[in-house]
Short mmCIF file of C-alpha atoms in Angstrom, two decimals:
data_model
loop_
_atom_site.label_atom_id
_atom_site.label_comp_id
_atom_site.label_asym_id
_atom_site.label_seq_id
_atom_site.Cartn_x
_atom_site.Cartn_y
_atom_site.Cartn_z
CA GLY A 1 30.42 5.04 -7.45
CA GLU A 2 31.62 7.04 -10.45
CA ASP A 3 35.00 5.28 -10.39
CA GLY A 4 33.55 1.80 -10.05
CA GLU A 5 34.68 1.36 -6.47
CA LEU A 6 31.52 -0.60 -5.64
CA THR A 7 29.77 -3.01 -7.97
CA ALA A 8 26.02 -3.13 -7.33
CA TYR A 9 24.76 -6.69 -7.37
CA GLY A 10 21.24 -7.77 -6.52
CA ILE A 11 19.79 -11.21 -5.87
CA ASN A 12 16.01 -11.16 -6.05
CA TYR A 13 15.22 -13.62 -3.25
CA TYR A 14 12.16 -11.49 -2.52
CA ARG A 15 10.42 -12.53 -5.72
CA ASN A 16 11.48 -16.13 -5.19
CA LEU A 17 9.73 -16.17 -1.81
CA VAL A 18 6.61 -14.57 -3.29
CA LYS A 19 6.47 -17.24 -5.98
CA HIS A 20 6.86 -20.00 -3.39
CA VAL A 21 3.95 -18.65 -1.33
CA MET A 22 1.87 -18.30 -4.50
CA ALA A 23 2.65 -21.90 -5.47
CA LEU A 24 1.55 -23.16 -2.05
CA THR A 25 -1.56 -21.01 -1.98
CA CYS A 26 -2.79 -21.36 -5.56
CA ALA A 27 -1.65 -24.91 -6.30
CA GLU A 28 -5.27 -26.06 -6.48
CA LYS A 29 -7.72 -24.19 -8.69
CA PRO A 30 -10.94 -22.98 -7.06
CA ALA A 31 -13.69 -25.54 -7.38
CA TYR A 32 -17.37 -24.72 -7.03
CA ASP A 33 -20.02 -27.30 -6.28
CA PHE A 34 -23.54 -25.98 -6.80
CA VAL A 35 -26.28 -27.71 -4.85
CA ALA A 36 -29.94 -27.43 -5.80
CA LYS A 37 -32.18 -26.09 -3.07
CA ASN A 38 -35.08 -28.20 -4.34
CA THR A 39 -35.06 -31.86 -5.36
CA ASP A 40 -37.07 -31.57 -8.58
CA LEU A 41 -35.48 -32.49 -11.90
CA LEU A 42 -35.34 -28.93 -13.24
CA SER A 43 -33.48 -27.65 -10.16
CA LEU A 44 -30.95 -30.48 -10.38
CA GLN A 45 -30.35 -29.73 -14.06
CA GLN A 46 -29.85 -26.03 -13.31
CA ALA A 47 -27.26 -26.89 -10.65
CA LYS A 48 -25.27 -28.94 -13.17
CA LEU A 49 -25.58 -26.13 -15.70
CA ALA A 50 -24.25 -23.64 -13.11
CA ASP A 51 -21.15 -25.83 -12.62
CA ALA A 52 -20.47 -25.84 -16.36
CA VAL A 53 -21.03 -22.07 -16.71
CA VAL A 54 -18.74 -21.12 -13.82
CA ASN A 55 -15.96 -23.46 -14.94
CA SER A 56 -16.23 -22.03 -18.45
CA TYR A 57 -15.80 -18.47 -17.20
CA LEU A 58 -12.89 -19.44 -14.94
CA VAL A 59 -11.04 -20.98 -17.89
CA ASP A 60 -12.30 -19.39 -21.11
CA LYS A 61 -12.75 -15.89 -19.71
CA ARG A 62 -9.57 -16.31 -17.62
CA MET A 63 -11.23 -15.19 -14.42
CA GLY A 64 -9.15 -17.71 -12.51
CA ARG A 65 -5.96 -16.11 -13.79
CA HIS A 66 -7.11 -12.64 -12.70
CA MET A 67 -7.97 -13.98 -9.24
CA LYS A 68 -4.46 -15.41 -9.00
CA GLN A 69 -2.97 -12.08 -10.11
CA ALA A 70 -4.94 -10.31 -7.40
CA ALA A 71 -3.49 -12.71 -4.81
CA GLU A 72 0.06 -11.97 -6.00
CA ARG A 73 -0.59 -8.23 -5.94
CA ALA A 74 -1.82 -8.63 -2.36
CA LEU A 75 1.48 -10.22 -1.29
CA VAL A 76 3.57 -7.49 -2.91
CA PHE A 77 1.35 -4.39 -2.51
CA LYS A 78 -0.53 -5.41 0.69
CA GLU A 79 -3.81 -5.47 -1.23
CA GLY A 80 -5.13 -6.91 -4.47
CA PHE A 81 -8.49 -6.38 -6.14
CA THR A 82 -10.67 -8.02 -8.75
CA TYR A 83 -13.12 -5.84 -10.64
CA THR A 84 -16.09 -7.61 -12.22
CA GLN A 85 -18.46 -5.71 -14.47
CA TRP A 86 -21.10 -6.37 -17.09
CA ASP A 87 -19.54 -5.36 -20.40
CA THR A 88 -22.39 -4.09 -22.61
CA SER A 89 -20.09 -4.00 -25.65
CA ALA A 90 -19.25 -7.74 -25.45
CA GLY A 91 -21.16 -10.68 -26.84
CA LYS A 92 -23.07 -10.99 -30.07
CA ALA A 93 -24.47 -7.92 -31.81
CA ILE A 94 -28.24 -7.78 -31.52
CA MET A 95 -29.46 -4.70 -33.36
CA PRO A 96 -28.79 -0.99 -33.81
CA GLU A 97 -30.43 1.39 -31.38
CA PRO A 98 -30.74 5.20 -31.43
CA VAL A 99 -28.42 7.41 -29.40
CA LEU A 100 -30.47 9.45 -26.92
CA ASP A 101 -29.61 12.78 -25.33
CA GLN A 102 -30.11 13.72 -21.67
CA PHE A 103 -33.79 14.39 -22.34
CA GLY A 104 -34.39 10.98 -23.94
CA GLN A 105 -34.65 12.33 -27.49
CA PRO A 106 -32.75 10.86 -30.48
CA LYS A 107 -29.59 12.74 -31.37
CA LEU A 108 -28.95 13.83 -34.94
CA ASP A 109 -25.70 14.18 -36.88
CA LYS A 110 -24.75 17.18 -39.04
CA ASP A 111 -27.00 15.96 -41.88
CA GLY A 112 -30.03 15.50 -39.60
CA VAL A 113 -29.79 11.70 -39.60
CA PRO A 114 -30.42 10.02 -36.20
CA LEU A 115 -27.25 8.66 -34.60
CA LYS A 116 -27.26 4.92 -33.93
CA LYS A 117 -25.05 2.45 -32.11
CA ILE A 118 -24.93 -1.34 -32.11
CA LYS A 119 -26.47 -3.08 -29.11
CA HIS A 120 -24.75 -6.27 -27.90
CA GLU A 121 -25.85 -9.11 -25.66
CA GLY A 122 -23.24 -8.24 -23.04
CA ASP A 123 -21.00 -10.51 -20.97
CA PRO A 124 -19.32 -10.38 -17.54
CA GLU A 125 -15.68 -9.36 -17.46
CA MET A 126 -13.12 -9.60 -14.65
CA ILE A 127 -9.73 -7.94 -14.28
CA SER A 128 -7.23 -7.67 -11.43
CA LYS A 129 -6.37 -4.25 -10.04
CA SER A 130 -3.60 -2.71 -7.92
CA PRO A 131 -4.35 -0.51 -4.86
CA TRP A 132 -3.53 2.75 -6.69
CA GLU A 133 -6.21 1.96 -9.28
CA ILE A 134 -8.92 1.75 -6.60
CA ILE A 135 -9.92 5.13 -5.19
CA ARG A 136 -11.84 4.85 -1.90
CA ASP A 137 -12.53 6.65 1.35
CA ILE A 138 -9.23 6.69 3.29
CA GLY A 139 -11.08 7.48 6.51
CA LEU A 140 -12.73 4.05 6.65
CA LYS A 141 -11.99 1.80 9.61
CA ASP A 142 -13.28 -1.32 7.89
CA TRP A 143 -13.27 -2.17 4.18
CA THR A 144 -16.62 -3.97 4.47
CA LYS A 145 -18.21 -0.60 5.32
CA CYS A 146 -17.14 0.91 1.99
CA LYS A 147 -20.13 2.48 0.22
CA TRP A 148 -18.46 3.95 -2.85
CA VAL A 149 -15.42 3.33 -5.00
CA ILE A 150 -13.81 4.68 -8.17
CA ILE A 151 -12.02 2.21 -10.44
CA LYS A 152 -9.40 3.44 -12.90
CA GLU A 153 -9.64 1.55 -16.16
CA TYR A 154 -7.86 1.94 -19.50
CA GLU A 155 -9.59 1.71 -22.86
CA ASN A 156 -8.91 2.53 -26.49
CA LYS A 157 -10.28 5.99 -27.17
CA TYR A 158 -11.37 5.09 -30.71
CA ASP A 159 -13.47 2.19 -29.39
CA LEU A 160 -14.99 4.54 -26.83
CA ALA A 161 -15.74 7.07 -29.56
CA ALA A 162 -17.44 4.40 -31.66
CA ARG A 163 -19.66 3.41 -28.73
CA ASN A 164 -20.40 7.06 -27.89
CA PRO A 165 -20.78 8.81 -31.27
CA ASP A 166 -22.39 11.91 -29.74
CA LYS A 167 -19.14 12.62 -27.85
CA ALA A 168 -16.66 11.14 -30.31
CA GLU A 169 -14.76 14.35 -31.08
CA ARG A 170 -14.04 15.16 -27.44
CA ILE A 171 -13.00 11.58 -26.70
CA ILE A 172 -10.54 11.39 -29.62
CA ASP A 173 -8.94 14.68 -28.55
CA LEU A 174 -7.99 13.21 -25.15
CA THR A 175 -4.47 11.93 -24.49
CA ASN A 176 -2.97 9.77 -21.79
CA ASN A 177 -1.37 12.73 -19.99
CA TYR A 178 -4.79 13.91 -18.81
CA ASP A 179 -4.47 14.37 -15.07
CA GLU A 180 -7.36 16.40 -13.72
CA ILE A 181 -8.74 13.59 -11.57
CA GLU A 182 -5.79 12.47 -9.46
CA PHE A 183 -2.04 12.76 -8.91
CA GLU A 184 -0.48 10.15 -11.15
CA ILE A 185 2.85 8.45 -10.51
CA LYS A 186 4.46 8.07 -13.91
CA PRO A 187 6.74 5.06 -14.37
CA VAL A 188 10.20 5.50 -15.83
CA ILE A 189 9.21 3.81 -19.08
CA LYS A 190 6.95 6.72 -19.97
CA SER A 191 10.01 8.91 -20.44
CA GLN A 192 10.88 6.80 -23.50
CA PHE A 193 7.66 7.63 -25.31
CA LYS A 194 5.59 10.65 -26.06
CA GLU A 195 2.26 10.94 -24.28
CA ASP A 196 0.31 10.86 -27.55
CA ASP A 197 2.02 7.69 -28.85
CA THR A 198 -0.78 5.53 -27.45
CA ASP A 199 -4.52 5.39 -28.08
CA ILE A 200 -5.16 4.14 -24.53
CA ILE A 201 -6.70 6.67 -22.13
CA PRO A 202 -7.85 6.37 -18.49
CA VAL A 203 -11.54 5.78 -17.89
CA TYR A 204 -13.05 6.13 -14.41
CA HIS A 205 -15.96 4.05 -13.08
CA PHE A 206 -17.71 5.49 -10.02
CA TYR A 207 -20.04 3.22 -8.02
CA HIS A 208 -22.14 4.20 -5.04
CA LEU A 209 -24.29 1.63 -3.26
CA PRO A 210 -27.96 2.40 -2.58
CA THR A 211 -28.15 4.08 0.82
CA ALA A 212 -30.60 6.14 2.83
CA SER A 213 -29.23 9.34 1.34
CA LEU A 214 -29.01 7.86 -2.18
CA PRO A 215 -31.80 5.28 -2.50
CA SER A 216 -31.09 4.33 -6.13
CA GLY A 217 -27.33 4.37 -5.77
CA ARG A 218 -25.25 5.67 -8.63
CA PHE A 219 -22.96 4.62 -11.44
CA THR A 220 -21.01 7.17 -13.45
CA LYS A 221 -18.53 6.41 -16.21
CA PHE A 222 -16.45 9.48 -16.95
CA LEU A 223 -13.22 10.56 -18.64
CA THR A 224 -12.75 14.05 -17.20
CA CYS A 225 -14.49 16.27 -14.68
CA ASP A 226 -16.91 17.52 -17.35
CA LEU A 227 -17.09 14.56 -19.76
CA GLU A 228 -19.17 11.61 -18.61
CA LEU A 229 -20.19 8.70 -20.82
CA TYR A 230 -22.95 7.40 -18.55
CA ASP A 231 -24.67 8.54 -15.37
CA GLY A 232 -27.50 6.62 -13.75
CA ALA A 233 -28.64 4.35 -10.95
CA TYR A 234 -26.50 1.62 -9.44
CA PRO A 235 -26.70 -1.26 -11.97
CA TYR A 236 -26.01 -4.20 -9.62
CA ALA A 237 -28.63 -3.60 -6.95
CA SER A 238 -29.84 -6.72 -5.13
CA GLU A 239 -33.54 -7.41 -4.63
CA SER A 240 -32.77 -8.69 -1.13
CA GLY A 241 -31.17 -5.37 -0.21
CA ASN A 242 -27.74 -6.95 0.32
CA HIS A 243 -25.97 -4.64 -2.11
CA LYS A 244 -22.29 -5.18 -2.85
CA LEU A 245 -19.69 -3.28 -4.83
CA PRO A 246 -18.31 -4.98 -7.98
CA VAL A 247 -14.82 -4.86 -6.45
CA GLN A 248 -13.50 -7.75 -4.37
CA ARG A 249 -10.51 -7.16 -2.09
CA ILE A 250 -7.88 -9.67 -0.99
CA THR A 251 -5.15 -9.01 1.56
CA PRO A 252 -2.82 -11.23 3.66
CA GLY A 253 -3.70 -9.26 6.81
CA GLU A 254 -5.38 -6.16 8.15
CA MET A 255 -3.96 -3.03 9.75
CA PHE A 256 -5.94 -2.37 12.91
CA ASP A 257 -8.52 0.43 12.80
CA THR A 258 -7.92 1.13 9.10
CA ALA A 259 -9.19 -0.16 5.77
CA ASP A 260 -5.61 -0.85 4.64
CA GLY A 261 -4.15 -4.29 4.23
CA TYR A 262 -0.86 -5.64 5.52
CA SER A 263 1.61 -8.11 4.06
CA ASP A 264 4.51 -9.82 5.82
CA PHE A 265 6.54 -9.28 2.68
CA ASN A 266 6.78 -5.60 3.65
CA ASP A 267 9.28 -6.66 6.33
CA ILE A 268 11.24 -8.83 3.91
CA MET A 269 11.99 -5.85 1.67
CA VAL A 270 14.46 -4.53 4.28
CA LEU A 271 16.21 -7.91 4.44
CA GLN A 272 16.40 -7.99 0.65
CA LYS A 273 18.15 -4.61 0.68
CA VAL A 274 20.63 -5.85 3.30
CA LEU A 275 21.34 -8.97 1.24
CA ASN A 276 21.97 -6.88 -1.88
CA ILE A 277 24.51 -4.73 0.00
CA LEU A 278 26.35 -7.75 1.43
CA MET A 279 26.48 -9.50 -1.92
CA SER A 280 27.62 -6.31 -3.65
CA ALA A 281 30.50 -5.91 -1.17
CA ALA A 282 31.62 -9.53 -1.61
CA PHE A 283 31.28 -9.36 -5.38
CA THR A 284 33.28 -6.12 -5.53
CA ASN A 285 36.19 -7.74 -3.63
CA GLN A 286 36.13 -10.75 -5.92
CA GLU A 287 35.95 -8.60 -9.04
CA LYS A 288 38.86 -6.35 -8.03
CA PHE A 289 41.22 -8.72 -6.23
CA ALA A 290 40.26 -12.31 -7.08
CA VAL A 291 42.35 -12.36 -10.31
CA GLN A 292 45.67 -14.13 -9.83
CA MET A 293 48.66 -11.78 -9.82
CA VAL A 294 52.04 -12.65 -11.40
CA TRP A 295 55.27 -11.16 -10.05
CA LEU A 296 57.88 -10.23 -12.66
CA PRO A 297 61.19 -9.45 -10.94
CA ASP A 298 63.69 -7.09 -12.51
CA GLY A 299 65.55 -8.73 -15.35
CA CYS A 300 62.81 -11.27 -16.08
CA LYS A 301 62.61 -11.98 -19.80
CA SER A 302 58.85 -12.52 -19.74
CA ALA A 303 56.70 -9.52 -20.63
CA PRO A 304 53.12 -8.74 -19.51
CA ASP A 305 51.86 -8.77 -23.10
CA GLN A 306 52.63 -12.49 -23.25
CA PHE A 307 49.77 -13.19 -20.82
CA GLN A 308 46.08 -12.44 -21.04
CA GLY A 309 43.58 -11.63 -18.30
CA MET A 310 46.10 -11.47 -15.46
CA ALA A 311 47.52 -8.76 -13.21
CA PHE A 312 51.28 -8.23 -12.84
CA LEU A 313 53.61 -6.89 -10.19
CA LYS A 314 57.03 -5.61 -11.17
CA GLY A 315 59.92 -5.11 -8.85
CA GLY A 316 63.35 -6.26 -7.68
CA GLU A 317 64.18 -9.02 -5.24
CA ARG A 318 64.47 -8.25 -1.54
#
């Protein structure tokens, strides 16, 4: 209260329990053992090479850490996600290539010189995501039936402008307060900074699997409703027809007849609140009344200023 009649005191047992479950679940790192389908020497060598490649990406590219983060998000937020994409701007630079317009013709700058951008080898990239960064169909009854998804990413606008020189001016003019796509919950920390203090802006990746109504699927990378950086066919189509989205979902449990996850830690949040109240009440009593009190009867020669950190009662003898 305003007069300090109750001292708020919290003990975060909730996080302690989450960490214990994470320690039990993720104590052992994921291990992959690739087995060659054929018995020839080349197939056996490729299987060994696959082991080395996957272990390298789990450690060097920190994919294992992002998988662990997704598991922790699932315990706290009911769902966790990993988003894996092929980053065309990663890897070694190969050569410059012309920037093409929507008609496939080279674009020119103000001086009539063709615009060019550096082409890279590319490399896979994984990152963990929270549920509010994954936009999907809320009417789904089963997550495995999801055909499209929008992932909210964050990138430096100057890097985006460098990779998209034909739209550089519009990209640089964007700020992080851009909110035409969705309702955004702003954390408290944003109130300490101005919206234009950062160069990071939201970037949206839309994926649609190939279906009967959309045979080629679709991938669109856009910043606003009228500013897209790429729009084309689904890039991760499978030759076998078993198409999958580049988003993997993990959840401790499922809510029946919905595509939402469920975590037992949702129930523990109420108990954590109760524990905080009980500890606050006990701590308030100790803070206010646990200090020893000294009685100074009338006529006592001792004065309160001779003692430090103690409470005094004055009065005559009964």
